[in-house]
Short mmCIF file of C-alpha atoms in Angstrom, two decimals:
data_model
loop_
_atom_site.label_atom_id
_atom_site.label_comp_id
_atom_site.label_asym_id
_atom_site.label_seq_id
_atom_site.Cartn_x
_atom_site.Cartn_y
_atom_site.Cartn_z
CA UNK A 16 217.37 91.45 129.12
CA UNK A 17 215.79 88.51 126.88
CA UNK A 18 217.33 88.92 123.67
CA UNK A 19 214.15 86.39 122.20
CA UNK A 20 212.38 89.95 122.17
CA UNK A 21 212.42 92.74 120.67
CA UNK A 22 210.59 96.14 122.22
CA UNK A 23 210.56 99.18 119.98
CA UNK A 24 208.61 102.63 120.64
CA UNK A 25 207.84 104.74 118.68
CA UNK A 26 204.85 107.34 116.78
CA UNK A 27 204.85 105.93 113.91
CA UNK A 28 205.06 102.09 113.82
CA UNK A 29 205.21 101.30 110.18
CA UNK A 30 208.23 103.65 109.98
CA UNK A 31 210.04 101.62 112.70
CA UNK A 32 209.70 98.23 111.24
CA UNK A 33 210.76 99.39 107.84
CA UNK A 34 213.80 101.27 109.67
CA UNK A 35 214.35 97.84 111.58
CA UNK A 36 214.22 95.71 108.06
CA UNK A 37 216.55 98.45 107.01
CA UNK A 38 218.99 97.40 108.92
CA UNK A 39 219.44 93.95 106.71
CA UNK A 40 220.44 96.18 103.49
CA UNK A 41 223.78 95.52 105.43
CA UNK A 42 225.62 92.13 104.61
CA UNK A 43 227.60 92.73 107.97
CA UNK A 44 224.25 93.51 110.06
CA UNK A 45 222.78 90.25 108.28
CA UNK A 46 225.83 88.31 109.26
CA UNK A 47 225.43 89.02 112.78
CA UNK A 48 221.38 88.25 112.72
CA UNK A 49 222.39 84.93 110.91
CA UNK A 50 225.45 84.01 113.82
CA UNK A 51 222.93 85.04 116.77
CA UNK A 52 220.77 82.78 115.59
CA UNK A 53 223.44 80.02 115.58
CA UNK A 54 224.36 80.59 118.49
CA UNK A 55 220.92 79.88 120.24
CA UNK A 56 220.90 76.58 118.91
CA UNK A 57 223.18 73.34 118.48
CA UNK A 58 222.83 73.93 114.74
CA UNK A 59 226.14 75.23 113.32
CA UNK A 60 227.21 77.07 109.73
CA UNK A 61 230.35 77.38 108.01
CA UNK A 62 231.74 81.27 107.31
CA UNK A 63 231.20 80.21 103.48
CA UNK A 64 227.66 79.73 103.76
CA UNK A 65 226.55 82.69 105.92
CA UNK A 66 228.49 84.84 103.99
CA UNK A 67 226.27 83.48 100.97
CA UNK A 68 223.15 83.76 103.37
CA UNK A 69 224.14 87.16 104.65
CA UNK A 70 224.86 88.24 100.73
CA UNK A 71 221.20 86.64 99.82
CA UNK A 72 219.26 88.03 102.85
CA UNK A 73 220.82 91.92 102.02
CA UNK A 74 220.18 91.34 98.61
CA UNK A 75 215.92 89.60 98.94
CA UNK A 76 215.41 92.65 101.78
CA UNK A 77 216.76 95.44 99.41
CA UNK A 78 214.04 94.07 96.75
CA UNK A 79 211.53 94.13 99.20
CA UNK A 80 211.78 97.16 100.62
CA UNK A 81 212.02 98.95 97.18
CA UNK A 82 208.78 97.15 96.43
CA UNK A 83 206.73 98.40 99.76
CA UNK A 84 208.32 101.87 99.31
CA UNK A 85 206.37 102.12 96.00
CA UNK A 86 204.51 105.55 96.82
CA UNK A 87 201.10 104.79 93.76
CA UNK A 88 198.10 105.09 95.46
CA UNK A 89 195.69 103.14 93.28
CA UNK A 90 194.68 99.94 94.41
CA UNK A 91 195.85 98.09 91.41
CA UNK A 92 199.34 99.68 92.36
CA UNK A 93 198.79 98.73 96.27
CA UNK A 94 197.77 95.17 95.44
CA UNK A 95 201.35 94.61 92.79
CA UNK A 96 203.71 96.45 95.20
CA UNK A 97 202.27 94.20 98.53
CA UNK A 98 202.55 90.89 96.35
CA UNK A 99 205.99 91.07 95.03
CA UNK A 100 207.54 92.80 98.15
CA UNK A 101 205.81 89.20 100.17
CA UNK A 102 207.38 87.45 97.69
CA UNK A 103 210.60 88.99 98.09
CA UNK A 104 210.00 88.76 102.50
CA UNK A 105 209.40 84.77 101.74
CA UNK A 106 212.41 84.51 99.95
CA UNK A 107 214.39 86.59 102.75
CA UNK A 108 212.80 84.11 105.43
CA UNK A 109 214.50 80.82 103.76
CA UNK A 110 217.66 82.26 103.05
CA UNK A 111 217.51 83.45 106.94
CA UNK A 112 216.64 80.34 108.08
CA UNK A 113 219.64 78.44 109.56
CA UNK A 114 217.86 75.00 108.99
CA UNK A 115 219.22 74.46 105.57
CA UNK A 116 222.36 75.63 103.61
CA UNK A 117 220.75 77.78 100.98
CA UNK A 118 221.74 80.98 100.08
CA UNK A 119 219.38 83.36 97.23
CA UNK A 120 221.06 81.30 94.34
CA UNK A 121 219.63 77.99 95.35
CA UNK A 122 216.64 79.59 96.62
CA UNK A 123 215.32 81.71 93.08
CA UNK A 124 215.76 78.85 91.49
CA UNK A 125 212.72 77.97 92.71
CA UNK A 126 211.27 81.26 91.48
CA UNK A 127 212.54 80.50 88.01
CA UNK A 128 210.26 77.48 87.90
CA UNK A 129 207.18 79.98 88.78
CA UNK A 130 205.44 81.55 91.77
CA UNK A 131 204.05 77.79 92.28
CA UNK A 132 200.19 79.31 91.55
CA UNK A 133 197.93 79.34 88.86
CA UNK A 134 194.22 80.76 88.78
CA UNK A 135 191.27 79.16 87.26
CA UNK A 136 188.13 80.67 86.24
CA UNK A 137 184.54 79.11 85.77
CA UNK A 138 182.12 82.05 84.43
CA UNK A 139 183.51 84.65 87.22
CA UNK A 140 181.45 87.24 85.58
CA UNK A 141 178.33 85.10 87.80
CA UNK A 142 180.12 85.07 90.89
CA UNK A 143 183.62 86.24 91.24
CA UNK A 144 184.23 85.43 95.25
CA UNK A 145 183.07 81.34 94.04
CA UNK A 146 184.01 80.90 90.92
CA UNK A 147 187.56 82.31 90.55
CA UNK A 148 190.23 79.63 91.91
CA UNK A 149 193.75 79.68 92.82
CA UNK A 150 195.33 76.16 93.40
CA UNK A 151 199.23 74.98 94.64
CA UNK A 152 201.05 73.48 91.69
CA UNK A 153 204.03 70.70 92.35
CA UNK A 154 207.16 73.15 91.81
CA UNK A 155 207.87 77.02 92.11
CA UNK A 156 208.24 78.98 94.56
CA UNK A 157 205.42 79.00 96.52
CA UNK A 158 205.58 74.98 97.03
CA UNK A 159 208.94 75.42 97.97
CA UNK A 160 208.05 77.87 100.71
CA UNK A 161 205.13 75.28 101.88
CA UNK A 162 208.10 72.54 102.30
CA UNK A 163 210.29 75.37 103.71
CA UNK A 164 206.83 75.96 106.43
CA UNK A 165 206.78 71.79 106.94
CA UNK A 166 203.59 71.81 105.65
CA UNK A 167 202.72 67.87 105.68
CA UNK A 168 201.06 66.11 102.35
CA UNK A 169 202.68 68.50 99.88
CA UNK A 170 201.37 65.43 97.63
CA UNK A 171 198.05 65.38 98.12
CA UNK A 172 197.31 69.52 98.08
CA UNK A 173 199.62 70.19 95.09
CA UNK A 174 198.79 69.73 91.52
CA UNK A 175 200.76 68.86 88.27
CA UNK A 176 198.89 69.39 85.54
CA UNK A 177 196.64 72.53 84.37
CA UNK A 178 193.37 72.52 85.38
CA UNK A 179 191.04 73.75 83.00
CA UNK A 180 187.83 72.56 84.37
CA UNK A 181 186.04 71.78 87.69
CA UNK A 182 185.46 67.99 88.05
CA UNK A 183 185.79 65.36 90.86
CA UNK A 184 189.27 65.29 90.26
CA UNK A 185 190.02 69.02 90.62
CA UNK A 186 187.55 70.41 92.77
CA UNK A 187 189.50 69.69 96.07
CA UNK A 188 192.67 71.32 94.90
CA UNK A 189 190.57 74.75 93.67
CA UNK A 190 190.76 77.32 96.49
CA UNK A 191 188.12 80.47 95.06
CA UNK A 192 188.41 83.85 96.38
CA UNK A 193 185.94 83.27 98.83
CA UNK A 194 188.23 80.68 100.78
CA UNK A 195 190.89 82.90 100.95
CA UNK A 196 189.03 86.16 102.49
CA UNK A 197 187.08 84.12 104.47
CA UNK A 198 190.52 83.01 106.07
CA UNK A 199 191.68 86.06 107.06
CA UNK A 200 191.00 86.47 110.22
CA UNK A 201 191.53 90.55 110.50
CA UNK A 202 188.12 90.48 107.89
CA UNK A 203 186.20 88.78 110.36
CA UNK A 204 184.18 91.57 111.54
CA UNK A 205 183.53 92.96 108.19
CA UNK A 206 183.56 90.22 106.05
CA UNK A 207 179.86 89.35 105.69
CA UNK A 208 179.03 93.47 105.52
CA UNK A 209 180.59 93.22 101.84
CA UNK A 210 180.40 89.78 100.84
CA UNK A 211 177.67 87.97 102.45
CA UNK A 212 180.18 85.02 103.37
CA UNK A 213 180.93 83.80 106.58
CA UNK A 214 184.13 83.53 108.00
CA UNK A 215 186.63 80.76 108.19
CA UNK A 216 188.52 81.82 111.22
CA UNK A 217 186.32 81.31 114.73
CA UNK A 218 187.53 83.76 117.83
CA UNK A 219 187.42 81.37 120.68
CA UNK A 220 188.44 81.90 124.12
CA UNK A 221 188.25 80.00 127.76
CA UNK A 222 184.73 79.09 128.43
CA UNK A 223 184.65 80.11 132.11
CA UNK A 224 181.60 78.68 133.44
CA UNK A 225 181.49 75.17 131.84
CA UNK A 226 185.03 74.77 133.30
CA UNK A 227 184.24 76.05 136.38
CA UNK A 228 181.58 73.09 137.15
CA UNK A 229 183.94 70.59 135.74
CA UNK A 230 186.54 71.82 138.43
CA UNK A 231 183.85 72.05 141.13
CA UNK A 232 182.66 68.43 140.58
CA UNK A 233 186.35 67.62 140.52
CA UNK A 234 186.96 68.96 143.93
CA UNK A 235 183.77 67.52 145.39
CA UNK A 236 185.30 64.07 144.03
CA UNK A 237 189.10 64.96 145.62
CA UNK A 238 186.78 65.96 149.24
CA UNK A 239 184.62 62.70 149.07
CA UNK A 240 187.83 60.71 148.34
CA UNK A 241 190.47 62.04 150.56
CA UNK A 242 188.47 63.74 153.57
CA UNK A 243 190.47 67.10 152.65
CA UNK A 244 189.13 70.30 151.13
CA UNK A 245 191.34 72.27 148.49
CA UNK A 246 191.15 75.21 146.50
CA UNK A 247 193.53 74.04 143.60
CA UNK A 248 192.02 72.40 140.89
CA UNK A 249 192.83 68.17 141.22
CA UNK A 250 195.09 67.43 138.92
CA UNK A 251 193.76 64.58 136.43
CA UNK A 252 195.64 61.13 135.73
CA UNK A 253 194.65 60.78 132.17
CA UNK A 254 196.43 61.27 129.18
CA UNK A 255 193.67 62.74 127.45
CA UNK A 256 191.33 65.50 129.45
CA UNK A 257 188.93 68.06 127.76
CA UNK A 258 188.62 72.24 128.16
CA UNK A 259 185.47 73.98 127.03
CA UNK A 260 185.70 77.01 124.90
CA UNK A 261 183.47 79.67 123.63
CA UNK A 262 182.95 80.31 120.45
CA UNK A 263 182.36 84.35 119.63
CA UNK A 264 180.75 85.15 116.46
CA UNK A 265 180.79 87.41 114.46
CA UNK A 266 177.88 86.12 112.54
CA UNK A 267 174.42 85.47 112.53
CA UNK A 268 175.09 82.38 110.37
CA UNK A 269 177.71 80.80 112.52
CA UNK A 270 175.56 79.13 114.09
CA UNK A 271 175.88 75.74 115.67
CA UNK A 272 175.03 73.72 112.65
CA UNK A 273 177.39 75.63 110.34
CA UNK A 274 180.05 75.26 113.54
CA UNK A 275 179.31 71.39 112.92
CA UNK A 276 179.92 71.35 109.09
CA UNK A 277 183.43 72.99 109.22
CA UNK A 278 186.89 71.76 109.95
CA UNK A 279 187.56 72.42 113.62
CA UNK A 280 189.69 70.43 116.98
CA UNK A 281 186.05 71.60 118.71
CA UNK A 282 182.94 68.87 119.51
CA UNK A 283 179.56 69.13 121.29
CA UNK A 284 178.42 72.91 120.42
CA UNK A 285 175.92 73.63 122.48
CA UNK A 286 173.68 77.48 123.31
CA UNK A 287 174.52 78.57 126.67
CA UNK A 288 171.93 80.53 128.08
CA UNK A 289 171.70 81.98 131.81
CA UNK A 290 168.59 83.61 131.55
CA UNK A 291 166.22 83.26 128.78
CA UNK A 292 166.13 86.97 127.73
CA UNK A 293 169.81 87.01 126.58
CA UNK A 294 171.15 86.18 123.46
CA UNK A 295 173.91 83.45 125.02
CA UNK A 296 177.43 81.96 123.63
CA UNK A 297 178.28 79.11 122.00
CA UNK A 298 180.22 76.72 124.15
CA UNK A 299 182.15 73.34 123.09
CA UNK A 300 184.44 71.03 124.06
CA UNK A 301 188.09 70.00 123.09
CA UNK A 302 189.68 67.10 123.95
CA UNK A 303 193.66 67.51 123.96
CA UNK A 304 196.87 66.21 125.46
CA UNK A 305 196.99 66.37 129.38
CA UNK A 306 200.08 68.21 129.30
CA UNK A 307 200.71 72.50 129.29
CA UNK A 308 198.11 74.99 128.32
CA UNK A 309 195.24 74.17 126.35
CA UNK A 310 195.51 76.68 124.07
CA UNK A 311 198.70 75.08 122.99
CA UNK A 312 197.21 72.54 121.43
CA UNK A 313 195.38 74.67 119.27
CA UNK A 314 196.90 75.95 116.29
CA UNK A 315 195.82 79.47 116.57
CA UNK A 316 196.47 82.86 115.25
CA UNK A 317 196.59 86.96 117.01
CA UNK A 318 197.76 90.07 115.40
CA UNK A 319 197.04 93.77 116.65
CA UNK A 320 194.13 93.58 114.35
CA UNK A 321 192.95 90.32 115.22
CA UNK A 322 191.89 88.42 118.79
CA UNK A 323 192.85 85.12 118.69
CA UNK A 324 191.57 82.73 116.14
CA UNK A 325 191.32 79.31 115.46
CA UNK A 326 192.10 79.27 111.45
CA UNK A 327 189.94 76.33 109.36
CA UNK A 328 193.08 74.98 107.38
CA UNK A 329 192.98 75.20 103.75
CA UNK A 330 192.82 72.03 101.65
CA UNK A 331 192.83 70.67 105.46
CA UNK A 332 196.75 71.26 105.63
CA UNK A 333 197.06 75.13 105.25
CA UNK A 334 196.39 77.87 108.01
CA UNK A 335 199.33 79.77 107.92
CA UNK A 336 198.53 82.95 107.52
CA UNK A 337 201.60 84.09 105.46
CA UNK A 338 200.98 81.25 103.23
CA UNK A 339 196.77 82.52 102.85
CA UNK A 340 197.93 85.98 102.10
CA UNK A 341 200.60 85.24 99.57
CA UNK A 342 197.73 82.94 97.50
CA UNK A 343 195.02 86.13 97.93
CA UNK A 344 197.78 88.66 96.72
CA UNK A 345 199.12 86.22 94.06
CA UNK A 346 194.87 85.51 92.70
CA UNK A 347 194.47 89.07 93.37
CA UNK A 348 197.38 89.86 91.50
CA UNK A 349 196.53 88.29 88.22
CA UNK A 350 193.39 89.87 88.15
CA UNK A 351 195.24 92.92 87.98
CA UNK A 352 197.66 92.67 85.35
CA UNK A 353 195.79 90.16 83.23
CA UNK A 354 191.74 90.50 83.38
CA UNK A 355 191.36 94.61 83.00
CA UNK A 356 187.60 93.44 82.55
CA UNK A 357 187.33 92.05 85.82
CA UNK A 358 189.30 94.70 87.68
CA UNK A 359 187.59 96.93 86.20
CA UNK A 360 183.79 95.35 87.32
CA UNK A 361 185.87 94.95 91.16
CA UNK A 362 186.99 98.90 91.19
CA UNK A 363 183.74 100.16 89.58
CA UNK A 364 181.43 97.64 88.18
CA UNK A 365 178.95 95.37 89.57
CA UNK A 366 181.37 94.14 92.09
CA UNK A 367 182.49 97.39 93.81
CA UNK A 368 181.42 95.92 97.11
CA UNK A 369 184.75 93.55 96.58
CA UNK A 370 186.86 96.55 95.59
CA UNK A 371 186.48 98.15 99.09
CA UNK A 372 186.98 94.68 100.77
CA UNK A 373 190.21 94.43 99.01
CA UNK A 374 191.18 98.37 100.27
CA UNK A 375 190.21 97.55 103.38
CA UNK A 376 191.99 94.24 103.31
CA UNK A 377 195.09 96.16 102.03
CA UNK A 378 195.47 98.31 104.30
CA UNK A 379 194.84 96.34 107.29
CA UNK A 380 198.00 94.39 105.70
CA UNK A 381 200.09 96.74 105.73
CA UNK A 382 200.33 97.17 109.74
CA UNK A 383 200.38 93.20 110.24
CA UNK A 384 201.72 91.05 107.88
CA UNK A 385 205.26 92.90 108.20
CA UNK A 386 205.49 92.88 111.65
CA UNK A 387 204.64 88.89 111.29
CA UNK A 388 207.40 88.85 108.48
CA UNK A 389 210.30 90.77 110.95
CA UNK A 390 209.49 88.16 113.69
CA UNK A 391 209.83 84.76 110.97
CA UNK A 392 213.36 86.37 109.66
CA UNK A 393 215.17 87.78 112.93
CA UNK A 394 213.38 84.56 115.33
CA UNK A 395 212.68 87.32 117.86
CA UNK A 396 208.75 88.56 119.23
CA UNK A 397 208.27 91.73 118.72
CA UNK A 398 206.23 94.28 121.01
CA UNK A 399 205.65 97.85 119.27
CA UNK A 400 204.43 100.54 122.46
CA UNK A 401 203.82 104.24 121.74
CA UNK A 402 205.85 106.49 123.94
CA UNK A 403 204.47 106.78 127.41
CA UNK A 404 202.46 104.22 126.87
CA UNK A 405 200.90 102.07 129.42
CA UNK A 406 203.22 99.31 128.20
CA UNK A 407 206.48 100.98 127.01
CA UNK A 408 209.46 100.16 128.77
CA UNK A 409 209.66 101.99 131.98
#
């Protein structure tokens, strides 16, 4: 049995991860989570401290829970109970995390400082999606969880004062609405239906045929060279070799010269066509370590909602997705309890069509971002089947 995973089946899938972050209401059941983990490594705790940890974990999961069991069905209600309960999962993940000594003391302290967010607005009431910002301030807890992540140049993406306009200096630490949806990459599909935006998050995959000649030449090469004829690919003695991978969009505008403009590992986008009546891919290269998989060496991101994406990193550090949804439920938030106006224009007003992006958005959440929360605190993958499934356990 590999105890790295974690198969549950079941009808109702939601139900079982709740039932299975249940289990951590127990200080006992958290102790053994915390000493498994432990023991899988050379890293070693005292009693004292994961009693503390075990005490904190309980504790941060109890919150949580309490939060996502919150049975209001307005989307105001939806959007509070989802932020605070992903606060309260963050918080769980540090105090879990047998990399540091902390326990929930040391950890809300960070909370006391503030949720490490503020939001900015420049006349929303012209464009909400561009012109309402969220940006990373330099305590709190949010920048704590960042560190926590080993997100590098905490200096550069944080901020320290209040920004209260959009200049030079402040424009490259303002993150608007629009970045954030546009970085979720379970929207991708549906993101330009209601917002006209295009996404930030590319779907990419093995580009078959443009590798295929590469290997072909390759062999021709190995025959010319040796005399011999082989069927494996040669291997290559450089440190440094390049894969080509297709691009899939989802867009009519992600086309090669927006491809070009954005933050990407990806060079030389070209239009593959085999025949001039289709409509083709996108193919390009990336040049990586000659080591492993290539997709390895892409930072990249899959849920059940989601094939896998290649996430354009916020502020050029960011693309963790826990990290994007906490800042679009924390901006999201805000508008909530503080700008009744605005909510109001979102649920009913002139921006409606961002009112049923955010219910979709919502509850699309709800089925991934706790699984992805279960896997950070217990350091196990975990497959969900339906009985008699193709892929439940046999």
């Amino acid at each position: 049995m590999n105890n790295e995973i974690e198969w549950l089946v079941g009808v109702d899938h939601d139900e079982l991860l709740k039932l299975r972050f249940d289990r951590f209401r127990s200080i006992e059941l958290s102790k053994t989570l915390l000493q498994e983990k432990c023991s899988k490594t050379n890293i070693q705790l005292t009693d004292a401290v994961i009693n503390e940890k075990a005490k904190g974990l309980s504790s941060a999961i109890d919150s949580a829970l309490n939060y996502w069991d919150i049975k209001g069905q307005s989307l105001n209600a939806r959007i509070l109970s989802r932020y605070y309960s992903l606060l309260q999962l963050t918080i769980t993940e540090e105090v879990s995390a047998i990399t540091n000594n902390n326990g929930l003391k040391e950890i809300q302290k960070h909370t006391e400082q503030g949720h490490g967010l503020t939001t900015f607005s420049q006349d929303y009431n012209d464009n909400i999606l561009n012109n309402y910002y969220c940006y990373i301030r330099h305590d709190g807890h949010f920048y704590h969880y960042l560190k926590h992540l080993n997100i590098s140049n905490l200096e550069t993406i944080t901020h320290i004062k209040k920004i209260d306009k959009v200049d030079d200096e402040s424009r490259f630490h303002l993150v608007s609405l629009a970045d954030l949806f546009r970085r979720i990459p379970e929207l991708n599909t549906v993101l330009e239906e209601y917002t006209g935006e295009v996404p930030l998050s590319l779907h990419f995959g093995y580009d078959s045929s443009s590798n295929y000649a590469v290997e072909e030449k390759l062999r021709e090469e190995y025959t010319k060279k040796t005399g011999t004829f082989i069927i494996d690919v040669p291997k290559r003695e450089t440190s440094k070799i390049t894969t080509y991978v297709e691009i899939y969009t989802s867009s009519q505008k992600m086309n090669i010269e927006y491809l070009k403009k954005i933050d990407t590992p990806f060079d030389n986008f070209k239009l593959i066509k085999k025949n001039k009546d289709e409509e083709g891919y996108i193919s390009c290269s990336f040049i990586h370590d000659n080591t492993g998989i290539w997709w390895d060496h892409i930072p990249h991101y899959k849920s059940s909602y989601s094939a896998t994406t290649y996430i354009v990193p916020l502020l050029k550090e960011v693309n963790d997705s826990i990290a994007i949804n906490y800042m679009l439920l924390y901006t999201l938030s805000i508008i909530v309890r503080y700008l009744p106006d605005m909510w109001y224009e979102i649920v009913q007003g002139k921006y409606a069509n961002i009112g049923r992006l955010i219910d979709y958005y919502i509850s699309i959440y709800d089925h991934v971002i706790p699984h992805q929360m279960l896997e950070r605190i217990t350091g196990k993958k975990l497959y969900l089947s339906f009985p008699g499934g193709f892929d439940s356990p046999v």
